Coordinates of C-alpha atoms (C1' of nucleotides) in Angstrom, one line a residue:
Chain Q
M1 CA 76.7 -27.4 -30.1
I2 CA 77.5 -25.7 -26.8
E3 CA 79.3 -23.1 -28.8
R4 CA 76.3 -20.9 -29.1
H5 CA 76.0 -20.8 -25.4
L6 CA 79.6 -19.7 -25.1
L7 CA 78.9 -17.0 -27.7
K8 CA 76.2 -15.7 -25.6
L9 CA 78.2 -15.7 -22.6
R10 CA 81.2 -14.1 -24.0
A11 CA 79.0 -11.2 -25.6
R12 CA 78.7 -10.0 -22.1
D13 CA 81.8 -11.1 -20.1
E14 CA 85.2 -12.7 -20.4
I15 CA 85.1 -16.6 -19.9
S16 CA 88.6 -18.1 -19.3
D17 CA 89.8 -21.2 -20.9
E18 CA 89.6 -23.0 -17.6
E19 CA 86.0 -21.8 -17.0
E20 CA 85.1 -22.8 -20.6
R21 CA 86.4 -26.4 -19.8
A22 CA 84.4 -26.6 -16.7
I23 CA 81.2 -25.4 -18.4
R24 CA 81.7 -28.0 -21.1
A25 CA 82.2 -30.6 -18.5
V26 CA 79.0 -29.8 -16.8
V27 CA 76.6 -31.3 -19.4
A28 CA 75.3 -34.6 -18.5
R29 CA 73.8 -35.6 -21.7
A30 CA 71.8 -34.4 -24.8
E31 CA 68.2 -35.0 -25.7
E32 CA 65.7 -34.4 -28.5
V33 CA 62.5 -32.8 -27.8
P34 CA 59.7 -33.0 -30.3
A35 CA 57.7 -29.9 -31.5
D36 CA 54.8 -29.1 -29.3
K37 CA 56.0 -31.2 -26.3
V38 CA 55.4 -29.7 -22.9
Y39 CA 59.0 -30.2 -21.5
I40 CA 58.6 -28.9 -18.0
R41 CA 55.6 -28.6 -16.1
H42 CA 54.9 -25.9 -13.4
D43 CA 55.4 -27.0 -9.8
V44 CA 57.3 -30.2 -10.4
L45 CA 60.4 -30.4 -8.4
L46 CA 63.5 -30.3 -10.6
D47 CA 67.0 -31.1 -10.2
T48 CA 68.5 -30.4 -13.6
C49 CA 68.6 -27.3 -15.9
T50 CA 68.2 -27.4 -19.7
L51 CA 70.5 -25.8 -22.1
L52 CA 68.8 -25.3 -25.4
L53 CA 71.2 -26.3 -28.2
D54 CA 68.9 -26.1 -31.2
G55 CA 65.2 -25.0 -31.9
I56 CA 62.9 -22.7 -30.2
M57 CA 61.2 -23.2 -26.7
C58 CA 59.0 -20.9 -24.7
R59 CA 57.9 -20.3 -21.2
Y60 CA 54.2 -19.8 -20.8
K61 CA 51.4 -19.5 -18.3
D62 CA 47.6 -19.9 -18.9
L63 CA 44.3 -19.1 -17.6
R64 CA 41.4 -21.5 -16.8
N65 CA 39.6 -20.8 -20.0
G66 CA 42.8 -22.0 -21.9
E67 CA 44.1 -18.5 -23.0
R68 CA 47.7 -18.8 -22.9
Q69 CA 50.6 -16.1 -22.5
I70 CA 54.0 -17.0 -23.7
T71 CA 56.3 -15.0 -21.3
E72 CA 59.6 -15.5 -23.1
L73 CA 61.0 -17.2 -26.2
H74 CA 64.3 -19.2 -26.0
V75 CA 66.8 -19.7 -28.9
A76 CA 69.8 -21.9 -29.1
G77 CA 72.3 -21.0 -26.5
D78 CA 69.9 -20.2 -23.8
F79 CA 69.2 -22.0 -20.6
V80 CA 65.4 -22.3 -20.6
D81 CA 65.3 -22.9 -16.9
L82 CA 68.4 -21.9 -15.2
H83 CA 66.3 -20.2 -12.5
S84 CA 65.2 -23.7 -11.5
F85 CA 68.5 -23.9 -9.8
T86 CA 67.3 -21.7 -7.0
L87 CA 63.7 -21.8 -7.5
K88 CA 63.6 -25.7 -7.3
R89 CA 60.4 -25.7 -9.2
L90 CA 58.9 -23.3 -11.8
D91 CA 55.9 -21.1 -11.8
H92 CA 55.3 -21.8 -15.4
D93 CA 55.4 -24.5 -18.0
I94 CA 58.0 -24.8 -20.8
M95 CA 57.3 -26.3 -24.2
A96 CA 59.2 -26.8 -27.5
L97 CA 57.6 -24.7 -30.3
T98 CA 59.8 -26.5 -32.9
P99 CA 61.8 -29.8 -32.8
C100 CA 64.7 -29.0 -30.3
V101 CA 67.9 -30.4 -29.1
V102 CA 68.8 -29.7 -25.4
A103 CA 71.7 -30.6 -23.1
I104 CA 70.8 -31.7 -19.5
V105 CA 72.8 -30.1 -16.7
P106 CA 72.3 -31.4 -13.1
H107 CA 71.9 -28.8 -10.4
E108 CA 74.5 -30.5 -8.4
R109 CA 77.0 -29.8 -11.1
I110 CA 75.9 -26.2 -11.3
L111 CA 76.4 -26.0 -7.6
E112 CA 80.0 -27.3 -7.9
L113 CA 80.7 -25.0 -10.9
T114 CA 79.5 -21.9 -9.0
E115 CA 81.1 -22.7 -5.8
R116 CA 84.4 -23.3 -7.6
F117 CA 84.0 -20.3 -9.8
P118 CA 82.2 -17.6 -8.0
H119 CA 82.5 -15.6 -11.1
L120 CA 80.6 -17.9 -13.1
A121 CA 78.0 -17.8 -10.3
R122 CA 77.7 -14.1 -11.3
V123 CA 77.7 -14.9 -15.0
Y124 CA 74.8 -17.2 -14.7
W125 CA 73.1 -14.9 -12.1
F126 CA 73.5 -12.3 -14.7
G127 CA 71.9 -14.7 -17.2
T128 CA 68.7 -15.0 -15.1
N129 CA 68.7 -11.2 -14.7
L130 CA 68.8 -11.0 -18.4
D131 CA 65.7 -13.1 -18.7
A132 CA 64.0 -10.7 -16.2
A133 CA 64.9 -7.8 -18.4
I134 CA 63.3 -9.4 -21.2
H135 CA 60.3 -10.1 -19.2
R136 CA 60.1 -6.3 -18.4
E137 CA 60.4 -5.3 -22.0
W138 CA 57.4 -7.6 -22.7
E139 CA 55.4 -6.1 -19.9
L140 CA 55.9 -2.7 -21.6
S141 CA 54.8 -4.2 -24.9
L142 CA 51.8 -6.0 -23.5
G143 CA 50.8 -3.0 -21.4
R144 CA 51.4 -0.2 -23.7
R145 CA 52.5 -0.8 -27.1
T146 CA 50.1 -1.0 -30.0
A147 CA 49.6 -4.3 -31.8
A148 CA 51.7 -3.4 -34.7
A149 CA 54.5 -1.9 -32.5
R150 CA 54.4 -5.1 -30.3
I151 CA 54.8 -7.5 -33.3
A152 CA 57.6 -5.1 -34.8
H153 CA 59.4 -5.1 -31.3
L154 CA 59.3 -9.0 -31.0
L155 CA 60.8 -9.4 -34.5
C156 CA 63.5 -6.8 -33.6
E157 CA 64.2 -8.7 -30.3
L158 CA 64.8 -12.0 -32.1
F159 CA 66.8 -10.4 -34.9
V160 CA 69.3 -9.4 -32.3
R161 CA 69.2 -12.4 -30.2
L162 CA 69.6 -14.8 -32.9
G163 CA 72.2 -12.6 -34.5
L164 CA 74.3 -13.0 -31.4
V165 CA 74.5 -16.6 -31.8
G166 CA 75.0 -16.8 -35.5
L167 CA 71.5 -17.6 -36.4
A168 CA 70.6 -14.4 -38.4
T169 CA 71.9 -12.9 -41.6
N170 CA 71.8 -9.2 -42.2
K171 CA 68.6 -9.6 -44.0
G172 CA 66.5 -11.8 -41.5
Y173 CA 66.4 -15.3 -39.9
D174 CA 64.4 -18.3 -39.8
L175 CA 61.5 -18.4 -37.4
P176 CA 59.4 -21.5 -37.8
L177 CA 56.6 -20.4 -35.6
T178 CA 52.9 -19.9 -36.4
Q179 CA 50.9 -16.8 -36.3
T180 CA 49.1 -18.2 -33.3
D181 CA 52.5 -18.8 -31.5
L182 CA 53.2 -15.2 -32.0
A183 CA 49.7 -14.1 -30.9
E184 CA 50.4 -15.9 -27.6
C185 CA 53.5 -14.0 -27.1
L186 CA 51.8 -10.7 -27.8
G187 CA 48.6 -10.9 -26.1
L188 CA 46.8 -10.7 -29.2
T189 CA 44.4 -13.0 -31.2
P190 CA 45.8 -14.9 -34.3
V191 CA 43.5 -12.9 -36.6
H192 CA 44.8 -9.6 -35.6
V193 CA 48.5 -10.8 -35.8
N194 CA 47.7 -11.7 -39.4
R195 CA 46.1 -8.2 -40.1
M196 CA 49.1 -6.4 -38.5
L197 CA 51.7 -8.5 -40.2
K198 CA 49.9 -7.6 -43.4
E199 CA 50.2 -3.9 -42.5
L200 CA 54.1 -4.3 -41.6
R201 CA 54.6 -6.0 -44.9
E202 CA 52.8 -3.3 -46.9
Q203 CA 54.6 -0.6 -45.2
G204 CA 57.9 -2.4 -46.5
L205 CA 59.2 -3.0 -42.9
V206 CA 59.1 -6.8 -42.3
E207 CA 58.0 -9.9 -44.1
F208 CA 57.0 -13.0 -41.9
A209 CA 56.3 -16.0 -44.2
S210 CA 56.6 -19.7 -44.3
G211 CA 58.9 -19.8 -41.2
H212 CA 61.2 -17.0 -42.2
V213 CA 61.5 -13.3 -41.2
D214 CA 62.7 -10.9 -43.9
I215 CA 63.8 -7.7 -42.5
R216 CA 63.1 -5.1 -45.3
N217 CA 63.7 -1.8 -43.4
W218 CA 65.6 -2.3 -40.1
E219 CA 65.6 1.4 -39.2
G220 CA 62.0 1.8 -40.0
L221 CA 61.2 -1.4 -37.9
Q222 CA 63.0 -0.2 -35.0
R223 CA 61.5 3.0 -35.1
I224 CA 57.8 2.0 -35.0
A225 CA 58.7 -0.7 -32.4
E226 CA 60.6 2.0 -30.3
F227 CA 63.1 -0.9 -30.1
S228 CA 66.5 -0.1 -28.5
P229 CA 68.7 -3.3 -27.7
S230 CA 69.9 -1.5 -24.5
Y231 CA 67.6 -4.1 -22.3
L232 CA 69.6 -7.1 -24.0
Y233 CA 72.8 -5.9 -22.2
L234 CA 75.1 -6.4 -25.3
E235 CA 78.2 -4.6 -23.8
R236 CA 81.0 -6.7 -22.5
R237 CA 81.6 -6.0 -18.8
S238 CA 83.2 -7.9 -15.8
R239 CA 80.6 -9.3 -13.4
Chain A
M1 CA 64.1 -2.0 10.0
I2 CA 66.2 -4.6 8.2
E3 CA 64.0 -7.0 10.0
R4 CA 61.4 -7.0 7.2
H5 CA 64.1 -8.1 4.8
L6 CA 65.0 -11.0 7.0
L7 CA 61.4 -11.9 7.4
K8 CA 61.3 -12.1 3.6
L9 CA 64.4 -14.1 3.4
R10 CA 63.4 -16.5 6.1
A11 CA 60.1 -17.2 4.6
R12 CA 61.9 -19.1 1.9
D13 CA 65.1 -20.4 3.3
E14 CA 67.3 -20.8 6.5
I15 CA 69.4 -18.0 7.4
S16 CA 71.9 -18.9 10.1
D17 CA 72.9 -16.4 12.9
E18 CA 76.4 -15.8 11.3
E19 CA 74.6 -15.2 8.0
E20 CA 72.2 -12.7 9.6
R21 CA 75.1 -10.8 11.3
A22 CA 77.0 -10.7 7.9
I23 CA 73.9 -9.4 6.2
R24 CA 73.2 -6.7 8.8
A25 CA 76.8 -5.5 8.5
V26 CA 76.6 -5.0 4.8
V27 CA 74.4 -1.9 4.9
A28 CA 76.4 1.3 4.5
R29 CA 73.7 3.9 5.3
A30 CA 70.1 4.7 5.3
E31 CA 68.4 7.4 3.3
E32 CA 65.1 8.9 2.9
V33 CA 63.5 9.3 -0.6
P34 CA 60.5 11.7 -1.0
A35 CA 57.5 10.5 -2.8
D36 CA 57.4 10.8 -6.6
K37 CA 61.3 11.1 -6.8
V38 CA 63.0 9.1 -9.5
Y39 CA 65.5 7.4 -7.5
I40 CA 67.5 5.5 -10.1
R41 CA 67.7 6.3 -13.9
H42 CA 68.0 3.5 -16.6
D43 CA 71.6 3.1 -18.2
V44 CA 73.4 4.8 -15.3
L45 CA 76.3 2.7 -13.9
L46 CA 75.7 1.7 -10.3
D47 CA 78.0 0.6 -7.6
T48 CA 75.4 0.1 -4.8
C49 CA 72.1 -1.7 -4.2
T50 CA 69.1 -0.3 -2.5
L51 CA 67.2 -2.2 0.3
L52 CA 63.7 -0.7 0.7
L53 CA 63.1 -0.4 4.4
D54 CA 59.7 1.7 4.3
G55 CA 57.4 2.9 1.6
I56 CA 56.6 1.7 -1.8
M57 CA 58.8 2.1 -4.9
C58 CA 58.3 0.9 -8.4
R59 CA 60.2 -0.1 -11.4
Y60 CA 58.9 1.3 -14.6
K61 CA 59.7 1.8 -18.3
D62 CA 58.1 4.2 -20.7
L63 CA 57.3 4.9 -24.2
R64 CA 58.3 8.3 -26.2
N65 CA 54.7 9.4 -25.9
G66 CA 54.9 9.4 -22.2
E67 CA 52.9 6.3 -21.5
R68 CA 54.3 4.5 -18.6
Q69 CA 54.4 0.9 -17.6
I70 CA 55.3 -0.1 -14.1
T71 CA 56.8 -3.5 -14.3
E72 CA 56.9 -4.2 -10.5
L73 CA 56.0 -2.8 -7.2
H74 CA 58.5 -3.0 -4.2
V75 CA 57.4 -3.0 -0.5
A76 CA 59.5 -3.0 2.6
G77 CA 62.0 -5.7 2.9
D78 CA 62.6 -5.8 -0.9
F79 CA 65.9 -5.1 -2.6
V80 CA 64.7 -2.9 -5.5
D81 CA 67.7 -3.2 -7.5
L82 CA 69.7 -6.3 -6.6
H83 CA 69.8 -7.1 -10.1
S84 CA 72.2 -4.2 -10.6
F85 CA 74.8 -6.2 -8.8
T86 CA 75.3 -8.3 -11.9
L87 CA 73.7 -6.0 -14.6
K88 CA 75.7 -3.0 -13.6
R89 CA 73.2 -0.7 -15.0
L90 CA 69.3 -1.1 -15.2
D91 CA 67.2 -1.1 -18.1
H92 CA 64.5 0.7 -16.4
D93 CA 63.9 3.6 -13.9
I94 CA 63.1 3.2 -10.4
M95 CA 60.9 5.7 -8.4
A96 CA 59.4 6.2 -5.1
L97 CA 55.6 6.3 -5.1
T98 CA 55.3 7.2 -1.5
P99 CA 57.9 8.7 0.9
C100 CA 60.5 5.9 1.5
V101 CA 63.4 5.0 3.7
V102 CA 66.2 3.0 2.0
A103 CA 69.3 1.4 3.0
I104 CA 72.4 1.5 0.6
V105 CA 74.7 -1.5 0.2
P106 CA 77.6 -1.2 -2.0
H107 CA 78.1 -3.8 -4.6
E108 CA 81.6 -4.5 -3.2
R109 CA 80.0 -5.7 0.1
I110 CA 77.7 -7.9 -1.7
L111 CA 80.6 -9.3 -3.7
E112 CA 82.4 -10.2 -0.5
L113 CA 79.2 -11.4 1.3
T114 CA 78.6 -13.8 -1.6
E115 CA 81.9 -15.1 -2.0
R116 CA 82.2 -15.6 1.8
F117 CA 78.8 -17.3 2.0
P118 CA 78.0 -19.0 -1.3
H119 CA 74.8 -20.0 0.1
L120 CA 73.6 -16.4 0.5
A121 CA 74.8 -15.9 -3.1
R122 CA 72.0 -18.5 -3.9
V123 CA 69.5 -16.9 -1.6
Y124 CA 70.0 -13.4 -3.3
W125 CA 70.0 -15.1 -6.8
F126 CA 66.7 -16.5 -5.7
G127 CA 65.5 -13.1 -4.8
T128 CA 66.1 -11.8 -8.2
N129 CA 64.5 -14.9 -9.8
L130 CA 61.5 -14.2 -7.6
D131 CA 61.3 -10.8 -9.2
A132 CA 61.3 -12.5 -12.5
A133 CA 58.4 -14.9 -11.4
I134 CA 56.5 -11.6 -10.4
H135 CA 57.2 -10.1 -13.9
R136 CA 55.9 -13.4 -15.5
E137 CA 52.7 -13.3 -13.6
W138 CA 52.1 -9.5 -14.7
E139 CA 52.8 -10.5 -18.2
L140 CA 49.8 -13.0 -18.0
S141 CA 47.7 -10.3 -16.3
L142 CA 48.7 -7.8 -19.0
G143 CA 48.3 -10.1 -21.9
R144 CA 45.3 -12.0 -20.9
R145 CA 43.4 -11.0 -17.8
T146 CA 40.4 -8.8 -18.1
A147 CA 40.7 -5.2 -16.4
A148 CA 38.7 -6.4 -13.3
A149 CA 40.7 -9.7 -12.9
R150 CA 43.9 -7.8 -13.3
I151 CA 43.0 -5.3 -10.5
A152 CA 41.9 -8.1 -8.3
H153 CA 45.1 -10.0 -9.0
L154 CA 47.3 -7.1 -8.1
L155 CA 45.5 -6.5 -4.8
C156 CA 45.8 -10.3 -4.0
E157 CA 49.5 -10.1 -4.7
L158 CA 50.2 -7.2 -2.5
F159 CA 48.0 -8.7 0.3
V160 CA 50.3 -11.7 0.3
R161 CA 53.6 -9.9 -0.1
L162 CA 52.8 -7.2 2.5
G163 CA 51.4 -9.8 4.9
L164 CA 54.7 -11.7 4.7
V165 CA 56.6 -8.8 6.1
G166 CA 53.9 -7.9 8.7
L167 CA 52.4 -5.1 7.0
A168 CA 48.8 -6.5 6.4
T169 CA 46.1 -7.6 8.8
N170 CA 43.7 -10.4 8.0
K171 CA 41.2 -7.7 6.7
G172 CA 43.6 -5.6 4.5
Y173 CA 46.5 -3.3 4.3
D174 CA 47.6 0.2 3.6
L175 CA 48.4 1.1 -0.1
P176 CA 48.9 4.8 -0.4
L177 CA 48.9 4.8 -4.2
T178 CA 46.6 6.8 -6.6
Q179 CA 44.3 5.1 -9.2
T180 CA 46.6 6.5 -11.7
D181 CA 49.5 4.5 -10.1
L182 CA 47.4 1.4 -10.3
A183 CA 46.6 2.0 -13.9
E184 CA 50.3 2.2 -14.8
C185 CA 50.8 -1.2 -13.1
L186 CA 47.8 -2.7 -15.0
G187 CA 48.3 -1.3 -18.4
L188 CA 44.8 0.4 -18.1
T189 CA 43.6 3.9 -17.9
P190 CA 42.9 5.6 -14.6
V191 CA 39.2 6.2 -15.8
H192 CA 38.8 2.5 -16.4
V193 CA 40.6 1.4 -13.1
N194 CA 38.0 3.7 -11.4
R195 CA 35.2 2.0 -13.1
M196 CA 36.5 -1.6 -12.3
L197 CA 37.2 -0.6 -8.6
K198 CA 33.5 0.5 -8.4
E199 CA 32.6 -3.0 -9.8
L200 CA 34.6 -4.9 -7.3
R201 CA 33.3 -2.9 -4.5
E202 CA 29.8 -3.4 -5.6
Q203 CA 30.4 -7.1 -5.9
G204 CA 31.5 -7.1 -2.2
L205 CA 35.1 -8.3 -2.9
V206 CA 37.5 -5.3 -2.1
E207 CA 37.2 -1.8 -1.4
F208 CA 40.1 0.6 -2.2
A209 CA 39.8 4.1 -0.8
S210 CA 42.0 6.8 0.8
G211 CA 45.1 4.6 0.7
H212 CA 43.6 1.6 2.2
V213 CA 42.7 -1.7 0.8
D214 CA 39.8 -3.6 2.6
I215 CA 39.5 -7.2 1.5
R216 CA 35.8 -7.9 1.8
N217 CA 35.8 -11.5 0.4
W218 CA 39.3 -13.1 0.1
E219 CA 38.0 -16.2 -1.5
G220 CA 35.9 -14.5 -4.2
L221 CA 38.6 -12.1 -4.9
Q222 CA 41.3 -14.7 -5.5
R223 CA 38.7 -16.8 -7.6
I224 CA 37.9 -13.8 -10.1
A225 CA 41.7 -13.0 -10.2
E226 CA 42.7 -16.8 -10.7
F227 CA 45.1 -15.9 -8.0
S228 CA 47.4 -18.6 -6.6
P229 CA 50.4 -17.6 -4.5
S230 CA 52.6 -20.4 -5.9
Y231 CA 54.4 -18.0 -8.1
L232 CA 55.6 -16.3 -4.9
Y233 CA 57.3 -19.2 -3.7
L234 CA 56.3 -19.0 -0.1
E235 CA 57.7 -22.6 0.9
R236 CA 60.9 -22.8 2.9
R237 CA 63.4 -24.8 0.9
S238 CA 67.1 -24.9 1.1
R239 CA 69.0 -23.2 -1.8
Chain S
dC1 C1' 44.5 -39.6 -56.2
dC2 C1' 41.6 -38.2 -52.4
dG3 C1' 40.2 -36.2 -48.2
dC4 C1' 41.7 -34.2 -44.1
dC5 C1' 43.6 -31.0 -41.2
dG6 C1' 46.4 -27.3 -39.6
dC7 C1' 47.3 -22.8 -40.9
dA8 C1' 46.9 -18.2 -43.3
dT9 C1' 43.7 -14.8 -45.0
dT10 C1' 39.9 -12.0 -45.1
dG11 C1' 35.4 -9.7 -44.4
dA12 C1' 31.6 -8.1 -41.3
dC13 C1' 30.3 -7.0 -37.0
dC14 C1' 30.9 -6.3 -32.0
dT15 C1' 32.8 -4.8 -27.3
dG16 C1' 36.1 -3.9 -23.7
dG17 C1' 38.5 -0.4 -22.6
dG18 C1' 40.1 4.3 -24.3
dT19 C1' 39.1 9.4 -24.7
dT20 C1' 37.4 13.6 -23.5
dA21 C1' 35.2 16.4 -20.5
dT22 C1' 32.8 18.0 -16.4
dC23 C1' 32.1 18.3 -11.5
dG24 C1' 33.0 17.9 -6.5
dG25 C1' 36.1 17.3 -2.4
dC26 C1' 40.3 18.0 -0.3
dC27 C1' 44.2 20.5 1.2
dA28 C1' 48.5 23.0 0.9
dC29 C1' 49.6 27.5 0.4
dG30 C1' 49.4 32.5 0.0
Chain M
dC1 C1' 40.0 31.9 4.1
dG2 C1' 40.0 32.1 -0.7
dT3 C1' 42.1 29.4 -4.5
dG4 C1' 44.4 26.4 -7.4
dG5 C1' 45.9 21.8 -8.2
dC6 C1' 45.4 17.0 -7.6
dC7 C1' 42.5 13.2 -7.0
dG8 C1' 38.2 10.5 -7.7
dA9 C1' 33.7 9.9 -10.0
dT10 C1' 30.9 9.6 -13.8
dA11 C1' 28.7 10.3 -18.3
dA12 C1' 28.9 10.2 -23.4
dC13 C1' 31.0 8.8 -27.2
dC14 C1' 34.9 6.3 -29.9
dC15 C1' 38.0 2.8 -31.6
dA16 C1' 41.8 -0.9 -31.5
dG17 C1' 41.4 -5.2 -31.4
dG18 C1' 38.2 -9.3 -30.5
dT19 C1' 34.9 -12.6 -32.4
dC20 C1' 32.7 -15.3 -35.8
dA21 C1' 32.6 -17.1 -40.1
dA22 C1' 34.0 -18.4 -44.6
dT23 C1' 37.7 -19.6 -48.1
dG24 C1' 41.8 -21.2 -49.7
dC25 C1' 45.8 -24.1 -49.7
dG26 C1' 49.7 -27.0 -48.9
dG27 C1' 51.2 -31.4 -46.8
dC28 C1' 50.3 -36.0 -45.7
dG29 C1' 48.2 -40.5 -44.5
dG30 C1' 45.7 -44.0 -46.6

DNA sequence: CCGCCGCATTGACCTGGGTTATCGGCCACG
DNA sequence: CGTGGCCGATAACCCAGGTCAATGCGGCGG
């Protein structure tokens, strides 16, 4: 199942066979995480990283009144907390939005891996920088895009990211989240997400129902979202 | 002037004398950047990084209609584009908000530095992860905080970050930005920023006028912002 | 088979923040 | 030493999205 992770890495850089072997050897064990479980709590000292093999997890922060902001969604192939390798503790929580399977990688092994292969240090450094790029695009959405464009943009992003690891067809993808989950990504209320999903559906752009996203008009969807995948750094380039 | 950068690094980790010498040696040249100049444009291939020595720069993205979202502010001591070392091009623009002085560091030298000192690779990796943590906190602001809390939070963040590099007193700091600049950080309009600054002033929390921030009630300001500096990782810990 | 319960849907109404516009102060520049 | 442009301040009005409430419905434990 680590294949999706390698797909993600190889979409952006060359990974040699030796490096691949070293990456495969780094996983200590696999684990299942039930839906809705808070998997990592902020400010707890960590000594492992978590590679998501299946399911959807999210990073989120919340306010005292309980309002929650999801800051990034993670899909299979993503390290959900690679930044803990240098941060040592996280400034946010991580939870499973669906039932998940994860692989545990001790920091110690990442240390060895990156000291033995400085190139992989840069590949993984790139990985955390990619997360930051996604954060920036979300900041743009949250600060400036209208509700409909925000939703459209998120659905575009997931289409591309899931497609990269073989989890989307050319028509759509599975997304077993609730409208409330989406609202927490988008800085909106569930009610308004529902209204805007209806609008996108009526415009023939996308349909989101029973855990599945149907892309009806990819060009049109990208247009109203002002989506360009450039921030996902899909080109292969040596680090 | 690279001292502020070392202050920033040493607030979070040990930097040996040998490492310090290596860091100092890495700067190729200094440059001045006039206010309002777009210093780096998105999607342009880069082979240097830029260390901000003086002034304030920002990263921003914008929409077709010209609405702009600043995704992070940079102060003296920050690398404004360290992520370009692994990303090779940026997904956003970088501009000077005030007259600035920067030091140019070729990627090549960062490559040598990080291969020679794997510890510094982790220190700088940490640096970009810190930027991501700031992005996440801004996502929370943009998605969930009220306008007044958002402004208060930004002013708190800058107080701490500037204090760290010796650019704040216990009463406040210089911040030669316009209300429009703040609005672009906060996902608000300049008019509303003006209204909310008035409110914060009348509540005796902060005053922002003629390029200077006066903290009138630090406890109260943090309280309404729900500010906690934990996301700035101010503890010293070896990477 | 029943009764919850979580989720989606929709309508009616409200409000935080946006929009537009005007005015005054400051200062760089001719 | 005018004057035009930028910035801050404020007022009047507007609207995107929030709030509140009711309904429906599918899955599931008992």
